[in-house]
């Protein structure tokens, strides 16, 4: 807790449920400045229909002025047809967020990530280009090869 921000138990519980049961497609976490803790902000259930459009909807929920931690269960297909699933930890720290908010999110990230055992990839983004689907897919799959 280097930043002085605690992690609400619901965050770890939501992540574990997502990791084990794959019933959640993604969830976002915010820092509640009044309580001094990281809390679950939004949860979206997984469905059989999830695809690139679902990822684009997720991106649409992010504000250009508010930081968030996001955990996304990304399903994708390799060039050879193989199916993969990876849990992504996305730190959304947009340029439009306040300096205080950006610093608090940056300093709290390591402690949160330690609690979320099983994350495959870590993505840090300050603008939407850094988290568009193709960019994330290429990073996670080594351009469709793994």
PDB file of C-alpha atoms in Angstrom:
ATOM      1  CA  UNK A   1       0.000   0.000   0.000  1.00  0.00           C
ATOM      2  CA  UNK A   2       2.769   2.441  -0.998  1.00  0.00           C
ATOM      3  CA  UNK A   3       0.237   5.049  -2.120  1.00  0.00           C
ATOM      4  CA  UNK A   4      -1.902   4.712   1.009  1.00  0.00           C
ATOM      5  CA  UNK A   5      -4.783   3.333  -1.078  1.00  0.00           C
ATOM      6  CA  UNK A   6      -6.334   0.060   0.113  1.00  0.00           C
ATOM      7  CA  UNK A   7      -7.875  -2.590  -2.135  1.00  0.00           C
ATOM      8  CA  UNK A   8     -11.495  -3.480  -1.457  1.00  0.00           C
ATOM      9  CA  UNK A   9     -12.066  -7.243  -1.080  1.00  0.00           C
ATOM     10  CA  UNK A  10     -14.712  -7.156  -3.826  1.00  0.00           C
ATOM     11  CA  UNK A  11     -11.998  -6.369  -6.390  1.00  0.00           C
ATOM     12  CA  UNK A  12     -10.081  -9.576  -5.671  1.00  0.00           C
ATOM     13  CA  UNK A  13     -13.298 -11.599  -5.399  1.00  0.00           C
ATOM     14  CA  UNK A  14     -14.539 -10.296  -8.785  1.00  0.00           C
ATOM     15  CA  UNK A  15     -11.179 -11.092 -10.390  1.00  0.00           C
ATOM     16  CA  UNK A  16     -11.033 -14.621  -8.962  1.00  0.00           C
ATOM     17  CA  UNK A  17     -14.581 -15.291 -10.155  1.00  0.00           C
ATOM     18  CA  UNK A  18     -13.643 -14.010 -13.617  1.00  0.00           C
ATOM     19  CA  UNK A  19     -10.470 -16.100 -13.747  1.00  0.00           C
ATOM     20  CA  UNK A  20     -12.076 -19.346 -12.612  1.00  0.00           C
ATOM     21  CA  UNK A  21     -15.553 -19.210 -14.117  1.00  0.00           C
ATOM     22  CA  UNK A  22     -15.163 -16.789 -17.057  1.00  0.00           C
ATOM     23  CA  UNK A  23     -18.610 -15.361 -16.288  1.00  0.00           C
ATOM     24  CA  UNK A  24     -17.375 -11.760 -16.474  1.00  0.00           C
ATOM     25  CA  UNK A  25     -16.072 -10.257 -19.710  1.00  0.00           C
ATOM     26  CA  UNK A  26     -14.557  -7.226 -18.019  1.00  0.00           C
ATOM     27  CA  UNK A  27     -14.687  -5.064 -14.957  1.00  0.00           C
ATOM     28  CA  UNK A  28     -13.310  -1.645 -14.153  1.00  0.00           C
ATOM     29  CA  UNK A  29     -12.013  -0.320 -10.866  1.00  0.00           C
ATOM     30  CA  UNK A  30     -11.814   3.232  -9.594  1.00  0.00           C
ATOM     31  CA  UNK A  31     -10.066   4.777  -6.650  1.00  0.00           C
ATOM     32  CA  UNK A  32     -12.625   6.123  -4.215  1.00  0.00           C
ATOM     33  CA  UNK A  33     -10.680   9.132  -2.921  1.00  0.00           C
ATOM     34  CA  UNK A  34     -13.004   9.617   0.070  1.00  0.00           C
ATOM     35  CA  UNK A  35     -12.631   6.027   1.283  1.00  0.00           C
ATOM     36  CA  UNK A  36      -9.012   5.742   0.171  1.00  0.00           C
ATOM     37  CA  UNK A  37      -9.556   2.411  -1.563  1.00  0.00           C
ATOM     38  CA  UNK A  38      -9.786   0.771  -4.962  1.00  0.00           C
ATOM     39  CA  UNK A  39     -13.358  -0.378  -5.632  1.00  0.00           C
ATOM     40  CA  UNK A  40     -15.178  -2.200  -8.422  1.00  0.00           C
ATOM     41  CA  UNK A  41     -16.703   0.463 -10.638  1.00  0.00           C
ATOM     42  CA  UNK A  42     -18.453  -1.555 -13.365  1.00  0.00           C
ATOM     43  CA  UNK A  43     -18.875  -5.245 -14.220  1.00  0.00           C
ATOM     44  CA  UNK A  44     -20.044  -6.690 -17.546  1.00  0.00           C
ATOM     45  CA  UNK A  45     -21.050 -10.342 -17.881  1.00  0.00           C
ATOM     46  CA  UNK A  46     -19.523 -12.566 -20.533  1.00  0.00           C
ATOM     47  CA  UNK A  47     -21.624 -14.010 -23.323  1.00  0.00           C
ATOM     48  CA  UNK A  48     -21.158 -16.401 -26.221  1.00  0.00           C
ATOM     49  CA  UNK A  49     -21.476 -13.452 -28.598  1.00  0.00           C
ATOM     50  CA  UNK A  50     -18.364 -11.649 -27.298  1.00  0.00           C
ATOM     51  CA  UNK A  51     -15.997 -10.487 -30.001  1.00  0.00           C
ATOM     52  CA  UNK A  52     -14.195  -7.392 -31.242  1.00  0.00           C
ATOM     53  CA  UNK A  53     -17.447  -5.388 -31.023  1.00  0.00           C
ATOM     54  CA  UNK A  54     -17.659  -6.167 -27.286  1.00  0.00           C
ATOM     55  CA  UNK A  55     -14.114  -4.896 -26.861  1.00  0.00           C
ATOM     56  CA  UNK A  56     -15.012  -1.710 -28.746  1.00  0.00           C
ATOM     57  CA  UNK A  57     -18.021  -1.221 -26.427  1.00  0.00           C
ATOM     58  CA  UNK A  58     -15.659  -1.585 -23.465  1.00  0.00           C
ATOM     59  CA  UNK A  59     -13.349   1.099 -24.877  1.00  0.00           C
ATOM     60  CA  UNK A  60     -16.400   3.353 -25.309  1.00  0.00           C
ATOM     61  CA  UNK A  61     -17.056   3.231 -21.550  1.00  0.00           C
ATOM     62  CA  UNK A  62     -13.691   4.838 -20.727  1.00  0.00           C
ATOM     63  CA  UNK A  63     -13.568   8.568 -20.100  1.00  0.00           C
ATOM     64  CA  UNK A  64     -10.834  10.767 -21.585  1.00  0.00           C
ATOM     65  CA  UNK A  65     -10.704  12.590 -18.230  1.00  0.00           C
ATOM     66  CA  UNK A  66     -10.871   9.800 -15.622  1.00  0.00           C
ATOM     67  CA  UNK A  67      -8.342   7.077 -14.828  1.00  0.00           C
ATOM     68  CA  UNK A  68      -9.411   3.468 -14.316  1.00  0.00           C
ATOM     69  CA  UNK A  69      -7.967   0.014 -13.799  1.00  0.00           C
ATOM     70  CA  UNK A  70      -9.569  -2.465 -16.191  1.00  0.00           C
ATOM     71  CA  UNK A  71      -9.429  -6.241 -16.262  1.00  0.00           C
ATOM     72  CA  UNK A  72     -10.579  -7.733 -19.552  1.00  0.00           C
ATOM     73  CA  UNK A  73     -10.984 -11.428 -20.458  1.00  0.00           C
ATOM     74  CA  UNK A  74      -9.908 -11.293 -24.103  1.00  0.00           C
ATOM     75  CA  UNK A  75     -10.832 -14.197 -26.369  1.00  0.00           C
ATOM     76  CA  UNK A  76      -9.163 -14.239 -29.767  1.00  0.00           C
ATOM     77  CA  UNK A  77      -8.321 -16.487 -32.705  1.00  0.00           C
ATOM     78  CA  UNK A  78      -4.803 -17.071 -33.974  1.00  0.00           C
ATOM     79  CA  UNK A  79      -3.902 -16.981 -37.655  1.00  0.00           C
ATOM     80  CA  UNK A  80      -3.805 -20.793 -37.662  1.00  0.00           C
ATOM     81  CA  UNK A  81      -7.333 -20.955 -36.203  1.00  0.00           C
ATOM     82  CA  UNK A  82      -6.381 -21.714 -32.599  1.00  0.00           C
ATOM     83  CA  UNK A  83      -8.563 -20.177 -29.888  1.00  0.00           C
ATOM     84  CA  UNK A  84      -6.977 -18.308 -26.970  1.00  0.00           C
ATOM     85  CA  UNK A  85      -8.120 -16.427 -23.893  1.00  0.00           C
ATOM     86  CA  UNK A  86      -6.006 -14.037 -21.821  1.00  0.00           C
ATOM     87  CA  UNK A  87      -6.721 -11.878 -18.809  1.00  0.00           C
ATOM     88  CA  UNK A  88      -5.527  -8.343 -19.454  1.00  0.00           C
ATOM     89  CA  UNK A  89      -4.717  -5.753 -16.820  1.00  0.00           C
ATOM     90  CA  UNK A  90      -5.185  -2.325 -18.392  1.00  0.00           C
ATOM     91  CA  UNK A  91      -4.168   0.848 -16.629  1.00  0.00           C
ATOM     92  CA  UNK A  92      -6.162   3.655 -18.239  1.00  0.00           C
ATOM     93  CA  UNK A  93      -4.464   6.916 -17.231  1.00  0.00           C
ATOM     94  CA  UNK A  94      -5.562   9.404 -19.909  1.00  0.00           C
ATOM     95  CA  UNK A  95      -3.762  12.655 -20.623  1.00  0.00           C
ATOM     96  CA  UNK A  96      -6.958  14.522 -19.685  1.00  0.00           C
ATOM     97  CA  UNK A  97      -6.984  13.223 -16.080  1.00  0.00           C
ATOM     98  CA  UNK A  98      -5.748  15.469 -13.281  1.00  0.00           C
ATOM     99  CA  UNK A  99      -2.112  15.188 -12.214  1.00  0.00           C
ATOM    100  CA  UNK A 100      -3.184  14.016  -8.743  1.00  0.00           C
ATOM    101  CA  UNK A 101      -5.377  11.285 -10.225  1.00  0.00           C
ATOM    102  CA  UNK A 102      -2.649  10.090 -12.593  1.00  0.00           C
ATOM    103  CA  UNK A 103      -0.084   9.942  -9.803  1.00  0.00           C
ATOM    104  CA  UNK A 104      -2.445   8.113  -7.424  1.00  0.00           C
ATOM    105  CA  UNK A 105      -3.324   5.495 -10.047  1.00  0.00           C
ATOM    106  CA  UNK A 106       0.317   5.043 -11.036  1.00  0.00           C
ATOM    107  CA  UNK A 107       1.508   4.618  -7.453  1.00  0.00           C
ATOM    108  CA  UNK A 108      -1.299   2.184  -6.540  1.00  0.00           C
ATOM    109  CA  UNK A 109      -0.970  -0.067  -9.593  1.00  0.00           C
ATOM    110  CA  UNK A 110       1.777  -2.414  -8.357  1.00  0.00           C
ATOM    111  CA  UNK A 111      -0.068  -3.302  -5.164  1.00  0.00           C
ATOM    112  CA  UNK A 112      -3.303  -4.008  -7.050  1.00  0.00           C
ATOM    113  CA  UNK A 113      -1.547  -6.098  -9.658  1.00  0.00           C
ATOM    114  CA  UNK A 114       0.050  -8.237  -6.910  1.00  0.00           C
ATOM    115  CA  UNK A 115      -3.434  -9.133  -5.650  1.00  0.00           C
ATOM    116  CA  UNK A 116      -4.639 -10.173  -9.113  1.00  0.00           C
ATOM    117  CA  UNK A 117      -2.734 -13.407  -9.606  1.00  0.00           C
ATOM    118  CA  UNK A 118      -3.163 -14.779 -13.127  1.00  0.00           C
ATOM    119  CA  UNK A 119      -3.032 -11.673 -15.314  1.00  0.00           C
ATOM    120  CA  UNK A 120      -1.402 -12.556 -18.659  1.00  0.00           C
ATOM    121  CA  UNK A 121      -0.614  -9.108 -20.060  1.00  0.00           C
ATOM    122  CA  UNK A 122      -0.219  -5.617 -18.643  1.00  0.00           C
ATOM    123  CA  UNK A 123      -1.217  -2.703 -20.847  1.00  0.00           C
ATOM    124  CA  UNK A 124      -0.686   0.925 -19.920  1.00  0.00           C
ATOM    125  CA  UNK A 125      -2.576   3.499 -21.943  1.00  0.00           C
ATOM    126  CA  UNK A 126      -2.870   7.260 -21.954  1.00  0.00           C
ATOM    127  CA  UNK A 127      -4.890   7.593 -25.154  1.00  0.00           C
ATOM    128  CA  UNK A 128      -7.339   5.482 -27.122  1.00  0.00           C
ATOM    129  CA  UNK A 129      -4.805   4.547 -29.834  1.00  0.00           C
ATOM    130  CA  UNK A 130      -2.856   2.544 -27.253  1.00  0.00           C
ATOM    131  CA  UNK A 131      -5.830   0.322 -26.412  1.00  0.00           C
ATOM    132  CA  UNK A 132      -7.557  -0.090 -29.745  1.00  0.00           C
ATOM    133  CA  UNK A 133      -8.383  -3.700 -30.541  1.00  0.00           C
ATOM    134  CA  UNK A 134      -5.684  -4.319 -33.183  1.00  0.00           C
ATOM    135  CA  UNK A 135      -2.938  -2.885 -30.953  1.00  0.00           C
ATOM    136  CA  UNK A 136      -3.983  -5.048 -27.988  1.00  0.00           C
ATOM    137  CA  UNK A 137      -4.493  -8.151 -30.151  1.00  0.00           C
ATOM    138  CA  UNK A 138      -1.019  -7.790 -31.700  1.00  0.00           C
ATOM    139  CA  UNK A 139       0.585  -7.339 -28.282  1.00  0.00           C
ATOM    140  CA  UNK A 140      -1.212 -10.286 -26.654  1.00  0.00           C
ATOM    141  CA  UNK A 141      -0.943 -12.701 -29.548  1.00  0.00           C
ATOM    142  CA  UNK A 142       2.455 -11.689 -30.971  1.00  0.00           C
ATOM    143  CA  UNK A 143       0.623 -10.616 -34.130  1.00  0.00           C
ATOM    144  CA  UNK A 144      -1.573 -13.721 -34.213  1.00  0.00           C
ATOM    145  CA  UNK A 145       1.099 -16.359 -33.546  1.00  0.00           C
ATOM    146  CA  UNK A 146       0.571 -17.198 -29.835  1.00  0.00           C
TER     147      UNK A 146
END
